[in-house]
Structures are given as C-alpha cells and as structure tokens.
Amino acid sequence: MELTEALRTTGAIRDFTEQPVDDGVLARVLDTARFAPSGGNAQAWRVVVVRDPATRRRLGDLYRQGMTEYAAMAAAGLRPWAPTNDRDAEARALAAAPGGDGTAAGGFAQWFDRAPVLLAVFVDLSLLAAMDRDAARYSFAGGASIYPFTWNILLAARDQGLGGVITTILIRAEGDVKTLLGARDPLALAAVIALGYPVRQPRRLSRAPVSAFATVDSVDGPVFGASG
C-alpha cells in the first residue's frame, strides 16, 4: 500500500470478521513495526501475544470494567481521565457508574476478548528518556519511545489487509494485567492492541484541516498555509 494512502486511511477498527490471523501474517506485522523510532534507539518494547482463552476472558472482564467507567465520565461531560479534570467531578461520575462485572459496557467491549489477535504492549521504564519526568505537570514525553511502535503495528497491519485499534483502557488495571501476563517491574503496560480482518475498511477519515492547528512563529500567530 502506498504510504500516503495508508496514513490517510488507517483508522480505529473494532469490527472484525471471524477469519483467523495466520502467525506468518502477524510475524510480518511485528517485523515491520520494530523499525519504529525510540529515544536512543532503546527499543524498550515487549509484546505478549495473548492466546490462552482464560487469560483473554480475564482481560475482557477488566476491559469492560474500564469502559464502564469511561462511559460514566463521558456521560457526565468529562473527557475521561484528562489531566485537567476536576477530580471531585470525576469521583461523582464514577460513583454513578453501574457496578458489577462491567457488562454494562456495550459494543466492542462485549467481545473484546474474542478479537482474532490481542497484543499486550509493555515498555521498560528504565529505558525511557522522559525529559518531563520532574515537571510540575502531567508527564508524557516518555511516550515518544513507545507509541510510535504501537502506531507502526497498525500501519503494518493495514498493509497486510488487517485492521485494529490501540486501547489504553486496561492501564486502569495495570497491576492485574501485569500479574496475569507475568510482567515484572520495570515493565509498564502501554497499550493493548486488537487486530483482525475488518468487516469494513475505512476509506475516508474525518480530521481537522491543517489551518485549524498550525500557526507561524507563535501559538496565536498567523495561520500557516501552503503559500506561507
């Protein structure tokens, strides 16, 4: 697939056919994704291909619980777990969330554990150059050494006719996931990726135009345009 087309058409896919993904196809995806950039070329990622049915079911339960909380925050008008949120408002939203086993979460959450491929992506925290580690705000710079890899997985999967989605919901249950998958410190859960053959491939994604986010010389400077 031509690069520009892949970049413009690789969306989040949550609806897969029942066709299994051959190990050879998945191996090619990971073989291509490993060329992602990372700080100091540390390549701090570890990937667990989750196959055991019981393990998958447990991940599904944890995912549904997280999605129930996500939906409760969204219903309260909050961006779920945004660093700038009012924590009291979050607490009220979560208190109103349905209890139980998370089955209140619908859609993709209901069959998350039945996705053809589930990849748990961990990052070795000891290998991150987190330049904003000591900042007085939320730290995110270390993610530059792991999330390009997860995105490369989706792009490489697209080239193999697959689709998928990167989810960070299970980080809410990181301790449980690490225990379940035998991940020890300093490994941290960065994402879980679901892959499969999509029921429908996205052909046109909706994004804001460049003029909505690019300016010249300052944040409130003139809008950047092709003629500039």
Short mmCIF file of C-alpha atoms in Angstrom, two decimals:
data_model
loop_
_atom_site.label_atom_id
_atom_site.label_comp_id
_atom_site.label_asym_id
_atom_site.label_seq_id
_atom_site.Cartn_x
_atom_site.Cartn_y
_atom_site.Cartn_z
CA MET A 1 0.00 0.00 0.00
CA GLU A 2 1.27 3.47 -0.86
CA LEU A 3 2.39 5.37 2.27
CA THR A 4 0.17 8.43 1.92
CA GLU A 5 -2.90 6.28 1.37
CA ALA A 6 -2.05 4.21 4.46
CA LEU A 7 -1.59 7.33 6.58
CA ARG A 8 -4.88 8.78 5.40
CA THR A 9 -6.97 5.62 5.74
CA THR A 10 -5.69 3.78 8.82
CA GLY A 11 -8.46 4.30 11.33
CA ALA A 12 -9.51 2.57 14.54
CA ILE A 13 -11.12 -0.77 13.60
CA ARG A 14 -13.22 -2.60 16.19
CA ASP A 15 -15.37 -4.83 14.00
CA PHE A 16 -13.61 -7.96 12.72
CA THR A 17 -14.62 -10.98 10.72
CA GLU A 18 -14.16 -14.44 12.22
CA GLN A 19 -11.24 -15.17 9.89
CA PRO A 20 -8.18 -16.09 11.98
CA VAL A 21 -4.89 -14.26 11.50
CA ASP A 22 -2.08 -16.56 10.44
CA ASP A 23 1.08 -16.49 12.55
CA GLY A 24 3.09 -15.64 9.46
CA VAL A 25 0.98 -12.54 8.84
CA LEU A 26 1.31 -11.39 12.44
CA ALA A 27 5.06 -12.05 12.34
CA ARG A 28 5.36 -9.79 9.28
CA VAL A 29 3.42 -7.06 11.07
CA LEU A 30 5.72 -7.14 14.08
CA ASP A 31 8.81 -7.46 11.89
CA THR A 32 7.88 -4.21 10.14
CA ALA A 33 6.69 -2.39 13.28
CA ARG A 34 10.03 -2.89 15.05
CA PHE A 35 11.58 -0.17 12.89
CA ALA A 36 9.68 2.49 14.86
CA PRO A 37 11.80 5.29 16.33
CA SER A 38 12.52 5.39 20.06
CA GLY A 39 14.69 7.54 22.33
CA GLY A 40 18.32 6.49 21.98
CA ASN A 41 17.08 3.65 19.76
CA ALA A 42 16.43 1.79 23.04
CA GLN A 43 13.53 -0.22 21.54
CA ALA A 44 12.07 -0.53 25.03
CA TRP A 45 9.01 -2.52 23.98
CA ARG A 46 7.92 -6.03 24.88
CA VAL A 47 4.93 -7.66 23.22
CA VAL A 48 2.82 -10.52 24.57
CA VAL A 49 0.60 -12.30 22.05
CA VAL A 50 -2.33 -13.35 24.21
CA ARG A 51 -3.84 -16.67 23.14
CA ASP A 52 -4.97 -18.54 26.25
CA PRO A 53 -8.80 -18.39 26.38
CA ALA A 54 -8.95 -17.94 30.17
CA THR A 55 -6.40 -15.14 30.06
CA ARG A 56 -8.33 -13.45 27.27
CA ARG A 57 -11.57 -13.69 29.23
CA ARG A 58 -9.95 -12.06 32.25
CA LEU A 59 -8.58 -9.26 30.08
CA GLY A 60 -12.07 -8.84 28.63
CA ASP A 61 -13.59 -8.51 32.11
CA LEU A 62 -11.03 -5.87 33.08
CA TYR A 63 -11.56 -4.03 29.81
CA ARG A 64 -15.33 -3.94 30.29
CA GLN A 65 -14.95 -2.56 33.80
CA GLY A 66 -12.71 0.20 32.47
CA MET A 67 -15.10 1.01 29.65
CA THR A 68 -17.99 1.26 32.09
CA GLU A 69 -16.03 3.94 33.98
CA TYR A 70 -15.06 5.62 30.72
CA ALA A 71 -18.71 5.81 29.64
CA ALA A 72 -19.76 7.18 33.04
CA MET A 73 -17.26 10.03 32.78
CA ALA A 74 -18.24 10.81 29.20
CA ALA A 75 -21.93 10.84 30.20
CA ALA A 76 -21.04 13.42 32.87
CA GLY A 77 -19.50 15.67 30.22
CA LEU A 78 -15.90 14.85 31.15
CA ARG A 79 -13.04 13.82 28.92
CA PRO A 80 -12.24 10.54 30.70
CA TRP A 81 -9.15 10.88 32.92
CA ALA A 82 -7.99 14.11 31.28
CA PRO A 83 -5.13 15.57 33.37
CA THR A 84 -7.06 18.86 33.75
CA ASN A 85 -10.27 17.28 35.05
CA ASP A 86 -11.85 18.27 38.34
CA ARG A 87 -11.19 15.19 40.46
CA ASP A 88 -14.34 15.66 42.55
CA ALA A 89 -16.43 15.69 39.36
CA GLU A 90 -14.69 12.51 38.28
CA ALA A 91 -15.43 10.86 41.60
CA ARG A 92 -19.11 11.76 41.32
CA ALA A 93 -19.26 10.36 37.79
CA LEU A 94 -17.60 7.11 38.83
CA ALA A 95 -19.88 6.76 41.82
CA ALA A 96 -22.82 6.83 39.40
CA ALA A 97 -21.29 4.15 37.16
CA PRO A 98 -23.04 0.76 37.10
CA GLY A 99 -21.39 -1.78 39.39
CA GLY A 100 -20.90 -5.46 38.86
CA ASP A 101 -18.74 -7.17 36.28
CA GLY A 102 -18.65 -4.41 33.69
CA THR A 103 -21.25 -5.94 31.41
CA ALA A 104 -22.96 -2.55 31.21
CA ALA A 105 -20.28 -1.62 28.67
CA GLY A 106 -21.62 -2.38 25.21
CA GLY A 107 -20.36 -2.61 21.66
CA PHE A 108 -16.78 -3.70 21.10
CA ALA A 109 -16.25 -4.17 24.83
CA GLN A 110 -18.64 -7.13 24.85
CA TRP A 111 -16.46 -9.20 22.57
CA PHE A 112 -13.06 -7.59 23.11
CA ASP A 113 -11.55 -10.89 24.27
CA ARG A 114 -12.71 -12.62 21.08
CA ALA A 115 -10.71 -10.38 18.74
CA PRO A 116 -8.58 -12.56 16.44
CA VAL A 117 -5.36 -11.08 17.83
CA LEU A 118 -4.69 -9.42 21.19
CA LEU A 119 -1.27 -7.88 21.76
CA ALA A 120 -0.27 -6.55 25.17
CA VAL A 121 2.46 -3.95 24.66
CA PHE A 122 4.75 -3.23 27.59
CA VAL A 123 7.51 -0.65 27.92
CA ASP A 124 10.66 -0.87 30.04
CA LEU A 125 10.56 2.29 32.15
CA SER A 126 14.29 2.07 32.83
CA LEU A 127 14.94 2.72 29.13
CA LEU A 128 12.81 5.86 28.73
CA ALA A 129 14.36 9.30 28.37
CA ALA A 130 11.41 11.09 29.98
CA MET A 131 12.52 14.71 29.67
CA ASP A 132 9.49 15.99 31.55
CA ARG A 133 9.73 13.45 34.38
CA ASP A 134 10.19 16.15 37.02
CA ALA A 135 7.83 18.71 35.52
CA ALA A 136 5.04 20.17 37.63
CA ARG A 137 2.53 18.99 35.05
CA TYR A 138 1.46 15.63 33.68
CA SER A 139 4.41 13.73 32.16
CA PHE A 140 4.06 12.41 28.60
CA ALA A 141 7.44 12.76 26.86
CA GLY A 142 8.41 9.15 27.59
CA GLY A 143 5.52 8.00 25.43
CA ALA A 144 7.51 9.13 22.38
CA SER A 145 9.60 5.97 22.84
CA ILE A 146 6.66 3.53 22.78
CA TYR A 147 3.62 4.89 20.94
CA PRO A 148 5.30 5.24 17.54
CA PHE A 149 5.81 1.46 17.81
CA THR A 150 2.12 0.83 18.52
CA TRP A 151 1.17 3.04 15.59
CA ASN A 152 3.63 1.18 13.37
CA ILE A 153 1.78 -2.01 14.29
CA LEU A 154 -1.47 -0.55 12.96
CA LEU A 155 0.20 0.71 9.78
CA ALA A 156 1.95 -2.61 9.17
CA ALA A 157 -1.32 -4.42 9.85
CA ARG A 158 -3.09 -2.21 7.30
CA ASP A 159 -0.51 -3.23 4.71
CA GLN A 160 -1.36 -6.89 5.44
CA GLY A 161 -5.09 -6.31 4.98
CA LEU A 162 -5.76 -6.19 8.72
CA GLY A 163 -7.29 -3.50 10.89
CA GLY A 164 -7.11 -2.80 14.57
CA VAL A 165 -7.31 -0.44 17.48
CA ILE A 166 -4.89 0.73 20.17
CA THR A 167 -6.55 0.88 23.58
CA THR A 168 -5.14 2.16 26.85
CA ILE A 169 -8.21 1.29 28.92
CA LEU A 170 -6.50 -1.71 30.53
CA ILE A 171 -3.84 0.54 32.04
CA ARG A 172 -6.53 1.28 34.63
CA ALA A 173 -5.99 -2.32 35.78
CA GLU A 174 -2.26 -2.44 35.13
CA GLY A 175 -1.42 -4.41 38.28
CA ASP A 176 -3.89 -7.14 37.39
CA VAL A 177 -2.71 -7.26 33.78
CA LYS A 178 0.95 -7.47 34.79
CA THR A 179 0.22 -10.31 37.19
CA LEU A 180 -1.87 -12.09 34.58
CA LEU A 181 0.84 -11.86 31.92
CA GLY A 182 3.89 -12.28 34.13
CA ALA A 183 5.25 -8.78 33.59
CA ARG A 184 7.54 -7.53 36.34
CA ASP A 185 8.93 -4.08 37.09
CA PRO A 186 10.28 -2.01 35.43
CA LEU A 187 7.84 -3.09 32.71
CA ALA A 188 4.70 -0.97 32.45
CA LEU A 189 1.61 -1.57 30.32
CA ALA A 190 1.50 0.90 27.43
CA ALA A 191 -1.46 -0.46 25.44
CA VAL A 192 -3.37 -3.48 24.27
CA ILE A 193 -3.90 -3.78 20.53
CA ALA A 194 -6.73 -5.77 18.94
CA LEU A 195 -6.21 -6.87 15.34
CA GLY A 196 -8.19 -8.82 12.77
CA TYR A 197 -9.60 -8.74 9.29
CA PRO A 198 -12.04 -5.81 9.27
CA VAL A 199 -15.65 -6.14 8.28
CA ARG A 200 -15.19 -2.78 6.52
CA GLN A 201 -12.01 -0.88 5.70
CA PRO A 202 -12.20 2.87 6.30
CA ARG A 203 -11.79 4.82 3.08
CA ARG A 204 -12.16 8.38 4.32
CA LEU A 205 -11.28 9.62 7.79
CA SER A 206 -12.52 12.88 9.28
CA ARG A 207 -9.82 15.20 10.62
CA ALA A 208 -9.46 18.95 11.17
CA PRO A 209 -7.65 20.83 8.38
CA VAL A 210 -4.05 21.99 8.82
CA SER A 211 -5.28 25.55 9.22
CA ALA A 212 -7.04 24.51 12.44
CA PHE A 213 -3.81 23.65 14.28
CA ALA A 214 -0.75 25.15 12.53
CA THR A 215 0.40 28.76 13.01
CA VAL A 216 3.60 30.71 12.30
CA ASP A 217 6.07 31.91 14.95
CA SER A 218 3.67 31.72 17.93
CA VAL A 219 0.59 29.83 19.06
CA ASP A 220 -1.56 32.87 18.28
CA GLY A 221 0.41 33.76 15.12
CA PRO A 222 -0.95 33.79 11.59
CA VAL A 223 -2.40 30.58 10.28
CA PHE A 224 0.13 28.50 8.38
CA GLY A 225 -0.80 27.86 4.77
CA ALA A 226 0.78 26.28 1.74
CA SER A 227 1.62 29.73 0.37
CA GLY A 228 3.41 30.65 3.64
#
